[in-house]
Amino acid sequence: MARYIFVTGGVVSSLGKGLSSASLAYLLKSQGYKVRLRKMDPYLNVDPGTMSPFQHGEVFVTDDGAETDLDLGHYERFTNISSKQSDNITTGRIYSDVIKKERKGGYLGKTVQVIPHITNRIKEFIKKDITNEDFVICEIGGTVGDIESLPFVEAIRQFSNEHGKSKTLFIHLTFVPFLKSSDEIKTKPTQHSVKELRSIGIQPDIIICRSQQSIPLDQRKKISLFCNVPIDNVIETVDVRTIYEAPISFFKQKLDKQVLKFFKLKPKKRPNLNPWKKITKIVLNTKKPVNIAIIGKYVNLKDAYKSLDEALVHGGIANNVKVNLVRIESDNLKNNEIKTKLKNVSGLLIPGGFGKRGTEGKISAIRFARENKIPFLGICFGMQMAIVEFARNKLKIKKAGSTELDRKCYPVIGLINEWDKDGKIIKGTDKDLGGTMRLGLYEAKLRNNSAINRIYKSSSIKERHRHRYEVNNKLKNQFENKGLIFSGMSPDNKLPEIIELQNHPWFIGVQFHPEFKSRPLSPHPLFSSFIKASKNYK
Ligand code: GLN
């Protein structure tokens, strides 16, 4: 049976549970163990797909098309293990499954209750789809003490009771503040948080103390004493200079060693930290800046484009440059401001997006990048807007648009059934709006000798999608005659997946989200190439 490691958080949120779990997973994996990472989110949304990035940051998409919490992105980037639909669950999903079953009479007349029905469903999730993994690391969202996360904490308590202490380990991540006024490190919040955890029946085995500075032995001993955890299992994690240092730092603090010791296991091989050391060095020492503008709706929100921000950093690592993100809010972007705003940038990126707000500014910025030969990468919505811009200004289709934004436009972007009936362009009705999303991995065939073919060094790729609207393929020849090539197509040749501009140093739009597959230890070729082109701009 796999061993289960449950990670809870205490005192405050945003302590880096995701990063700690991902770093531990890397360390265990690199010592020869098979690891799986899972996330349980206490909110009532069935999945984060419908949540605004303002609320919850980016929606991360898996290979198998699940819309998940952004922590799964951390997991993938650190471990290079692809997450699955079955690796993220929310309270909303648990309740909706239980209620569905109840409506079908699945509980045979019993009173359906949080304990045992909700907790049973949570335990099913924890074990589901696990085969030969050595470790399953399950992170519980939220902070211990929240009403919302109680059923999850209760479920892991039961789980440990049922499967035995030798198969389950509890890690609690807390905050150990430093008070400037008294020049002291305070352990009381940690003591309280552990007390809270113990009041619901969980004694942590390892406590990870997040702190701004190293915790003196005396204070660690105090935590050990009051929280009833062996001193070697009080692990400190001091703020790192870059997140890529986290696996190195946890290794130094012997987190992996204590975990293996708990389960009476030995490393199968020496962990390899050299790649992390190498990229940490690059990130900390590279000074040469490359300014990349990102124009979007949520640019000022830290986590809204998490994978994208990361992928750009990876592109910088690949080229030994420091990527400076120039975040431009699209909402009130005026045409006459574009020149000034893009003055000092060497690349423009328009990310994915939904809805009309701020689109005209994006379209004008794309035109500016096209005409001034600034490297441009359009992702999903960004590619769609590049098509609209080109149709309006080069094909002279003045009313060109996307039906997502304007039902009366000439649909260069639309739902498939708005343009794909017997080769004629027809407009959809309101009923068509409920088209389903294209989610997860889809293949694209790349045209020989195209830029994209050279970048990927392959004629077939698979990338992750999350969109409803598609480029109207009926206009392909018109676009190509004017120099905008549809260089990547779906295998049935119906759906444009990649566009690129001839006579431009670097102008590429992709219908998918390459950022979800970029890893710090293997930067995505599209981002490496984009940053390289930007580095060489001017
Ligand atoms: N809103 C667009 C669509 O649904 C683009 C989505 C995106 O950028 N992820 O097709």
XYZ file of C-alpha atoms and ligand atoms in Angstrom:
548
model
C 0.000 0.000 0.000
C 1.091 3.549 -0.734
C 2.107 5.784 2.157
C 0.008 8.888 2.646
C 1.416 12.246 3.690
C -1.165 14.845 4.690
C -0.132 18.476 4.672
C -2.187 20.982 6.670
C -1.561 24.660 7.288
C -1.930 26.767 10.379
C -1.889 30.363 11.676
C -2.238 32.136 8.330
C -2.823 31.207 4.705
C -0.322 31.626 1.856
C 2.559 30.055 3.775
C 3.603 27.967 0.806
C 1.994 24.595 1.497
C 1.920 23.941 -2.223
C 5.586 24.731 -2.645
C 6.545 22.677 0.422
C 4.534 19.693 -0.821
C 6.018 20.036 -4.302
C 9.574 20.288 -2.951
C 9.109 17.238 -0.749
C 7.692 15.361 -3.729
C 10.742 16.270 -5.803
C 13.108 15.098 -3.069
C 11.312 11.772 -2.665
C 11.065 11.258 -6.408
C 14.729 11.978 -6.943
C 15.571 9.366 -4.302
C 13.866 6.733 -6.425
C 10.302 6.772 -5.126
C 7.088 7.069 -7.103
C 5.068 10.022 -5.891
C 1.632 11.476 -6.510
C 0.382 14.875 -5.345
C -3.207 15.772 -4.567
C -5.073 18.833 -3.407
C -8.320 19.093 -1.457
C -9.965 22.501 -1.605
C -12.537 23.469 0.989
C -14.626 25.863 -1.148
C -18.091 25.067 -2.463
C -17.409 25.573 -6.163
C -17.440 22.191 -7.880
C -14.163 23.138 -9.559
C -12.272 26.419 -9.937
C -13.241 26.607 -13.646
C -15.925 29.181 -12.988
C -13.993 31.225 -10.455
C -12.615 34.621 -11.352
C -8.843 34.854 -11.305
C -9.429 37.910 -9.090
C -10.688 35.551 -6.428
C -8.564 32.526 -6.746
C -5.702 33.099 -9.128
C -5.131 31.067 -12.246
C -7.127 28.011 -13.234
C -4.605 25.282 -13.988
C -5.511 22.760 -16.696
C -4.296 19.162 -16.658
C -3.541 16.850 -19.590
C -6.855 15.101 -19.092
C -8.750 18.370 -19.172
C -9.503 19.112 -15.528
C -9.744 22.743 -14.440
C -7.899 22.729 -11.155
C -6.293 24.714 -8.392
C -3.088 26.510 -9.286
C -1.140 24.502 -6.715
C -1.257 21.608 -9.157
C 0.854 23.814 -11.394
C 3.518 24.018 -8.678
C 3.379 20.267 -8.291
C 3.907 19.666 -11.993
C 6.635 22.247 -12.354
C 8.628 20.850 -9.468
C 8.158 17.156 -10.053
C 7.439 16.914 -13.774
C 4.682 14.448 -12.881
C 1.517 15.223 -14.854
C -1.482 15.739 -12.599
C -4.807 14.166 -13.380
C -8.475 14.998 -12.986
C -8.465 12.727 -9.942
C -5.835 14.828 -8.143
C -7.974 17.791 -7.145
C -11.267 17.847 -5.322
C -13.399 20.520 -3.702
C -16.082 20.486 -1.034
C -18.525 21.397 -3.815
C -17.643 18.271 -5.794
C -17.834 16.029 -2.706
C -21.273 17.349 -1.751
C -22.573 17.215 -5.288
C -21.473 13.544 -5.604
C -23.077 12.646 -2.287
C -26.316 14.473 -3.091
C -26.473 12.878 -6.542
C -26.140 9.467 -4.949
C -28.766 10.315 -2.343
C -31.239 11.353 -5.059
C -30.735 8.019 -6.751
C -31.523 6.248 -3.515
C -27.921 5.172 -3.167
C -27.940 5.408 0.613
C -30.845 2.980 0.992
C -33.008 5.219 3.130
C -30.301 6.197 5.612
C -29.955 9.722 6.969
C -27.145 11.252 4.931
C -24.650 13.083 7.159
C -21.281 14.805 7.119
C -19.906 11.907 9.143
C -19.802 9.287 7.697
C -21.066 10.083 4.189
C -19.096 13.205 3.347
C -15.979 11.938 5.100
C -16.291 8.563 3.348
C -16.446 10.313 0.002
C -13.314 12.300 0.915
C -11.510 9.095 1.871
C -12.525 7.537 -1.452
C -10.973 10.517 -3.211
C -7.723 10.180 -1.260
C -7.278 6.575 -2.375
C -8.827 6.726 -5.824
C -6.755 5.830 -8.859
C -3.628 4.978 -6.852
C -1.727 1.980 -8.159
C 1.964 1.518 -7.508
C 2.770 4.900 -5.944
C 5.083 4.812 -2.940
C 3.866 8.140 -1.620
C 0.684 10.147 -2.004
C 1.083 13.689 -0.746
C -2.317 15.272 -0.026
C -2.482 18.959 0.655
C -5.511 20.336 2.468
C -6.388 23.855 1.391
C -7.208 26.570 3.912
C -6.061 26.882 7.489
C -6.742 24.558 10.382
C -9.581 25.981 12.433
C -11.641 27.076 9.410
C -15.159 25.668 9.554
C -14.887 24.791 5.868
C -11.897 22.490 6.107
C -13.189 20.545 9.112
C -14.651 17.598 7.165
C -11.313 17.129 5.370
C -9.357 17.166 8.607
C -11.831 14.735 10.148
C -11.528 12.489 7.084
C -7.730 12.322 7.268
C -7.951 11.556 10.982
C -10.237 8.615 10.187
C -8.010 7.604 7.304
C -4.983 7.387 9.568
C -6.936 5.454 12.154
C -8.092 2.972 9.524
C -4.797 2.516 7.695
C -2.456 2.766 10.641
C 0.248 5.175 11.707
C 2.875 3.316 9.711
C 1.131 4.335 6.491
C 0.120 7.896 7.281
C 2.136 10.949 8.191
C 0.834 14.366 9.203
C 2.838 17.455 8.325
C 1.678 20.796 9.700
C 3.025 23.994 8.208
C 2.853 27.010 10.492
C 4.065 30.532 10.742
C 6.681 31.574 13.287
C 6.738 35.366 13.308
C 9.594 37.605 14.286
C 8.617 40.605 16.378
C 10.870 43.533 15.637
C 9.880 45.550 18.698
C 10.980 42.839 21.102
C 13.560 41.345 18.744
C 12.082 37.914 19.332
C 10.808 34.912 17.468
C 7.360 33.909 18.668
C 6.264 30.288 18.874
C 2.861 30.869 20.459
C 0.845 30.974 17.202
C 2.361 27.597 16.287
C 1.478 26.173 19.694
C -2.105 27.361 19.280
C -2.399 26.021 15.797
C -1.161 22.590 16.843
C -3.512 22.687 19.843
C -6.363 23.333 17.408
C -5.260 20.404 15.278
C -4.998 18.124 18.280
C -8.465 19.147 19.467
C -9.806 17.529 16.316
C -7.756 14.442 16.869
C -4.610 14.978 14.837
C -1.149 14.977 16.324
C 1.284 16.269 13.708
C 4.378 14.143 13.125
C 6.399 16.893 11.489
C 6.024 20.635 11.908
C 7.401 22.911 9.227
C 7.931 26.383 10.631
C 7.878 29.155 8.073
C 9.805 32.094 9.324
C 11.608 35.185 8.106
C 14.784 34.197 9.874
C 16.426 31.099 11.258
C 14.782 29.778 14.408
C 17.258 29.360 17.316
C 17.534 25.913 18.859
C 15.873 27.072 22.084
C 12.761 28.103 20.241
C 12.701 24.902 18.231
C 12.961 22.968 21.472
C 10.024 24.925 22.808
C 7.939 24.001 19.749
C 9.030 20.395 20.153
C 8.027 20.373 23.816
C 4.694 22.145 23.551
C 3.615 20.525 20.325
C 4.767 17.048 21.250
C 6.953 16.547 18.177
C 10.558 15.233 18.263
C 13.046 18.070 17.878
C 14.407 16.633 14.606
C 10.924 16.865 13.198
C 10.664 20.586 13.832
C 11.831 21.775 10.450
C 12.392 25.414 9.695
C 11.834 27.010 6.333
C 13.275 30.465 6.036
C 12.160 32.650 3.131
C 14.118 31.628 0.054
C 15.576 34.053 -2.469
C 13.843 32.320 -5.355
C 11.302 29.487 -5.263
C 13.799 27.271 -7.097
C 15.840 27.236 -3.935
C 13.018 25.556 -1.980
C 13.980 21.911 -2.740
C 17.590 22.697 -1.773
C 16.497 24.396 1.423
C 14.171 21.535 2.475
C 16.939 19.054 1.753
C 19.324 21.025 3.993
C 16.687 21.003 6.711
C 16.367 17.217 6.242
C 12.638 17.188 5.601
C 12.887 14.239 3.200
C 15.212 12.404 5.579
C 12.761 12.717 8.460
C 9.872 11.602 6.241
C 11.762 8.494 5.102
C 12.861 7.796 8.672
C 9.257 7.984 9.838
C 8.267 5.323 7.319
C 11.426 3.303 8.088
C 12.699 3.689 4.538
C 16.072 4.512 3.049
C 16.824 6.540 -0.080
C 17.103 4.276 -3.134
C 19.560 6.731 -4.639
C 21.175 10.062 -3.889
C 18.871 13.021 -4.588
C 20.046 15.209 -7.407
C 19.911 18.860 -6.459
C 22.340 20.085 -9.085
C 19.678 21.227 -11.565
C 18.063 23.394 -8.866
C 21.428 24.781 -7.827
C 22.177 25.607 -11.423
C 18.964 27.484 -12.101
C 19.010 29.235 -8.724
C 22.411 30.579 -9.651
C 21.169 31.740 -13.047
C 18.072 33.392 -11.579
C 20.008 35.172 -8.835
C 22.985 36.241 -10.894
C 21.601 37.061 -14.305
C 21.337 40.787 -14.631
C 20.751 41.380 -18.355
C 17.111 42.463 -18.536
C 14.568 41.759 -21.254
C 11.320 43.687 -20.896
C 8.223 41.767 -21.872
C 4.844 43.497 -21.875
C 1.813 41.496 -20.836
C -1.525 43.082 -21.570
C -4.413 41.524 -19.728
C -7.345 42.010 -17.436
C -5.833 40.690 -14.255
C -2.232 41.721 -14.654
C -2.004 43.332 -11.248
C -3.137 40.272 -9.396
C -0.187 38.196 -8.336
C -1.406 34.699 -9.110
C -3.792 35.337 -11.999
C -1.243 34.317 -14.634
C 0.910 32.131 -12.437
C 1.969 29.520 -14.995
C 2.551 32.195 -17.588
C 4.773 34.263 -15.300
C 6.678 31.112 -14.470
C 7.034 30.033 -18.103
C 8.489 33.444 -18.969
C 11.023 33.107 -16.173
C 11.888 29.654 -17.539
C 12.386 31.229 -20.973
C 14.737 33.720 -19.309
C 16.674 30.916 -17.629
C 17.110 29.217 -21.005
C 18.569 32.404 -22.469
C 20.506 33.667 -19.473
C 18.496 36.847 -19.218
C 16.286 38.330 -16.554
C 12.739 38.685 -17.803
C 11.115 41.867 -16.521
C 7.372 41.735 -16.805
C 5.797 45.020 -17.763
C 2.197 44.470 -16.748
C -0.281 46.608 -18.638
C -3.896 46.693 -17.579
C -6.056 46.269 -20.686
C -9.233 47.807 -19.295
C -8.581 51.461 -19.914
C -5.788 51.142 -22.412
C -6.194 53.950 -24.931
C -4.938 53.701 -28.511
C -2.791 56.772 -28.138
C -1.064 55.338 -25.073
C 0.185 52.183 -26.749
C 3.293 53.639 -28.305
C 4.484 55.077 -24.994
C 3.572 51.994 -22.991
C 5.418 49.689 -25.372
C 8.356 52.045 -25.773
C 10.923 50.097 -23.813
C 9.683 46.583 -24.326
C 11.291 43.931 -26.505
C 8.376 41.546 -26.621
C 4.596 41.611 -26.324
C 2.503 38.841 -24.883
C -1.280 38.746 -24.921
C -2.456 35.951 -22.650
C -5.680 33.972 -22.490
C -8.842 35.768 -21.542
C -12.588 35.836 -21.596
C -15.065 38.603 -22.403
C -15.066 41.947 -24.118
C -13.537 44.266 -21.551
C -10.208 45.668 -22.683
C -10.132 43.912 -26.057
C -9.787 46.955 -28.308
C -6.621 48.002 -26.483
C -5.180 44.527 -26.960
C -6.008 44.593 -30.669
C -4.295 47.957 -31.134
C -1.226 46.729 -29.250
C -1.018 43.668 -31.501
C -1.162 45.914 -34.538
C 1.669 47.982 -33.093
C 3.782 44.858 -32.515
C 3.026 43.554 -35.997
C 3.874 46.816 -37.742
C 6.936 47.570 -35.638
C 8.263 44.031 -35.790
C 8.228 43.579 -32.015
C 8.268 39.873 -31.086
C 4.701 38.845 -30.280
C 3.236 35.797 -28.612
C -0.544 35.447 -28.500
C -1.937 32.747 -26.277
C -5.482 31.492 -26.815
C -7.497 34.722 -26.583
C -4.301 36.522 -27.575
C -4.114 34.487 -30.769
C -7.798 35.109 -31.455
C -7.286 38.855 -31.109
C -4.286 38.676 -33.477
C -6.617 37.081 -36.051
C -9.207 39.824 -35.544
C -6.553 42.512 -35.871
C -5.177 41.033 -39.087
C -8.622 40.536 -40.590
C -9.585 44.128 -39.899
C -6.386 45.831 -40.949
C -4.913 43.566 -43.632
C -7.918 41.704 -45.064
C -9.967 44.894 -44.689
C -12.897 43.091 -43.111
C -13.910 46.034 -40.998
C -16.518 44.158 -38.993
C -14.225 41.237 -38.215
C -14.549 40.083 -34.647
C -15.253 37.226 -32.289
C -18.824 36.212 -31.563
C -17.823 35.911 -27.932
C -17.552 39.699 -27.886
C -20.009 40.847 -30.524
C -22.866 38.722 -31.790
C -23.215 40.911 -34.863
C -19.617 40.852 -36.030
C -18.172 39.068 -39.026
C -17.052 35.909 -37.218
C -13.362 35.377 -37.819
C -13.530 33.812 -34.376
C -16.610 31.921 -33.342
C -18.142 28.750 -32.064
C -17.528 26.016 -34.610
C -21.179 25.796 -35.517
C -21.188 29.487 -36.318
C -18.883 29.042 -39.275
C -18.658 25.393 -40.132
C -21.917 24.467 -41.845
C -21.353 23.288 -45.429
C -18.466 25.632 -45.846
C -20.596 28.723 -45.351
C -20.243 31.286 -42.661
C -23.432 31.367 -40.702
C -24.151 33.127 -37.525
C -25.147 31.317 -34.392
C -28.193 31.932 -32.316
C -28.129 32.615 -28.616
C -28.753 28.933 -28.049
C -25.325 28.125 -29.375
C -23.613 30.024 -26.598
C -23.610 26.975 -24.386
C -20.949 25.294 -26.532
C -18.651 23.214 -24.433
C -15.046 24.039 -23.802
C -12.179 22.293 -25.483
C -10.187 21.230 -22.435
C -6.947 19.337 -21.980
C -4.452 17.823 -24.413
C -5.098 18.011 -28.159
C -2.754 17.222 -30.973
C -1.625 19.707 -33.605
C 0.172 18.937 -36.853
C 2.876 21.435 -37.698
C 3.679 22.571 -41.210
C 7.106 21.659 -42.539
C 9.631 24.455 -42.581
C 7.450 26.765 -40.536
C 8.858 28.741 -37.598
C 6.821 26.642 -35.208
C 8.182 23.457 -36.747
C 11.704 24.699 -36.126
C 10.885 25.763 -32.571
C 9.352 22.437 -31.529
C 11.702 20.365 -33.733
C 8.727 18.127 -34.390
C 5.843 17.836 -36.817
C 3.291 16.833 -34.218
C 2.741 18.234 -30.742
C 0.231 17.913 -27.934
C -0.699 20.904 -25.840
C -3.358 21.820 -23.297
C -6.438 23.751 -24.278
C -9.080 25.736 -22.444
C -11.402 27.622 -24.740
C -14.754 27.593 -26.405
C -14.197 29.643 -29.550
C -12.118 28.736 -32.604
C -10.494 30.510 -35.546
C -12.754 30.410 -38.600
C -10.902 28.093 -40.924
C -12.905 29.170 -43.955
C -10.751 32.255 -44.256
C -7.462 30.381 -44.269
C -6.489 31.213 -47.855
C -7.274 34.872 -47.453
C -5.053 35.078 -44.385
C -2.263 33.086 -45.957
C -2.274 35.164 -49.136
C -1.526 38.166 -46.966
C 1.275 36.430 -45.098
C -0.405 35.086 -41.946
C 0.174 31.344 -42.071
C -1.888 28.714 -40.291
C 1.155 26.644 -39.447
C -0.439 24.284 -36.944
C -3.742 22.531 -37.529
C -5.802 19.931 -35.710
C -5.175 16.447 -37.191
C -8.492 16.586 -39.129
C -7.284 19.878 -40.614
C -10.361 21.719 -39.383
C -9.167 23.802 -36.482
C -6.333 26.306 -36.714
C -4.051 25.744 -33.742
C -1.080 27.980 -34.556
C -0.655 31.089 -36.652
C 2.550 32.833 -37.627
C 3.395 35.907 -39.587
C 5.837 35.859 -42.447
C 8.167 38.814 -42.833
C 8.229 39.401 -39.136
C 11.063 38.333 -36.828
C 8.769 36.516 -34.392
C 4.971 36.713 -34.447
C 3.193 33.585 -33.275
C -0.261 32.859 -31.913
C -1.301 29.566 -30.371
C -4.793 28.390 -29.561
C -3.521 26.362 -26.620
C -1.748 27.209 -23.362
C 1.930 26.240 -23.632
C 2.599 27.771 -20.189
C 1.013 24.773 -18.455
C 3.740 22.503 -19.758
C 6.786 24.643 -19.079
C 9.108 23.479 -16.297
C 11.995 25.333 -14.672
C 14.238 22.360 -15.370
C 13.000 22.083 -18.965
C 11.761 25.442 -20.229
C 9.087 25.258 -22.914
C 10.579 25.719 -26.415
C 8.007 28.338 -27.356
C 8.918 30.517 -24.380
C 12.649 29.958 -24.852
C 12.313 30.975 -28.477
C 10.105 33.993 -27.693
C 12.553 35.274 -25.087
C 15.463 34.640 -27.432
C 13.773 36.706 -30.140
C 13.007 39.438 -27.606
C 16.601 39.386 -26.392
C 17.713 39.994 -29.984
C 15.138 42.724 -30.652
C 16.670 46.073 -31.686
N -12.456 33.299 -24.468
C -11.805 32.538 -25.473
C -12.515 31.244 -25.781
O -13.302 30.771 -25.010
C -10.357 32.293 -25.124
C -10.178 31.469 -23.891
C -8.786 31.527 -23.341
O -8.022 32.420 -23.664
N -8.453 30.596 -22.494
O -12.272 30.666 -26.811
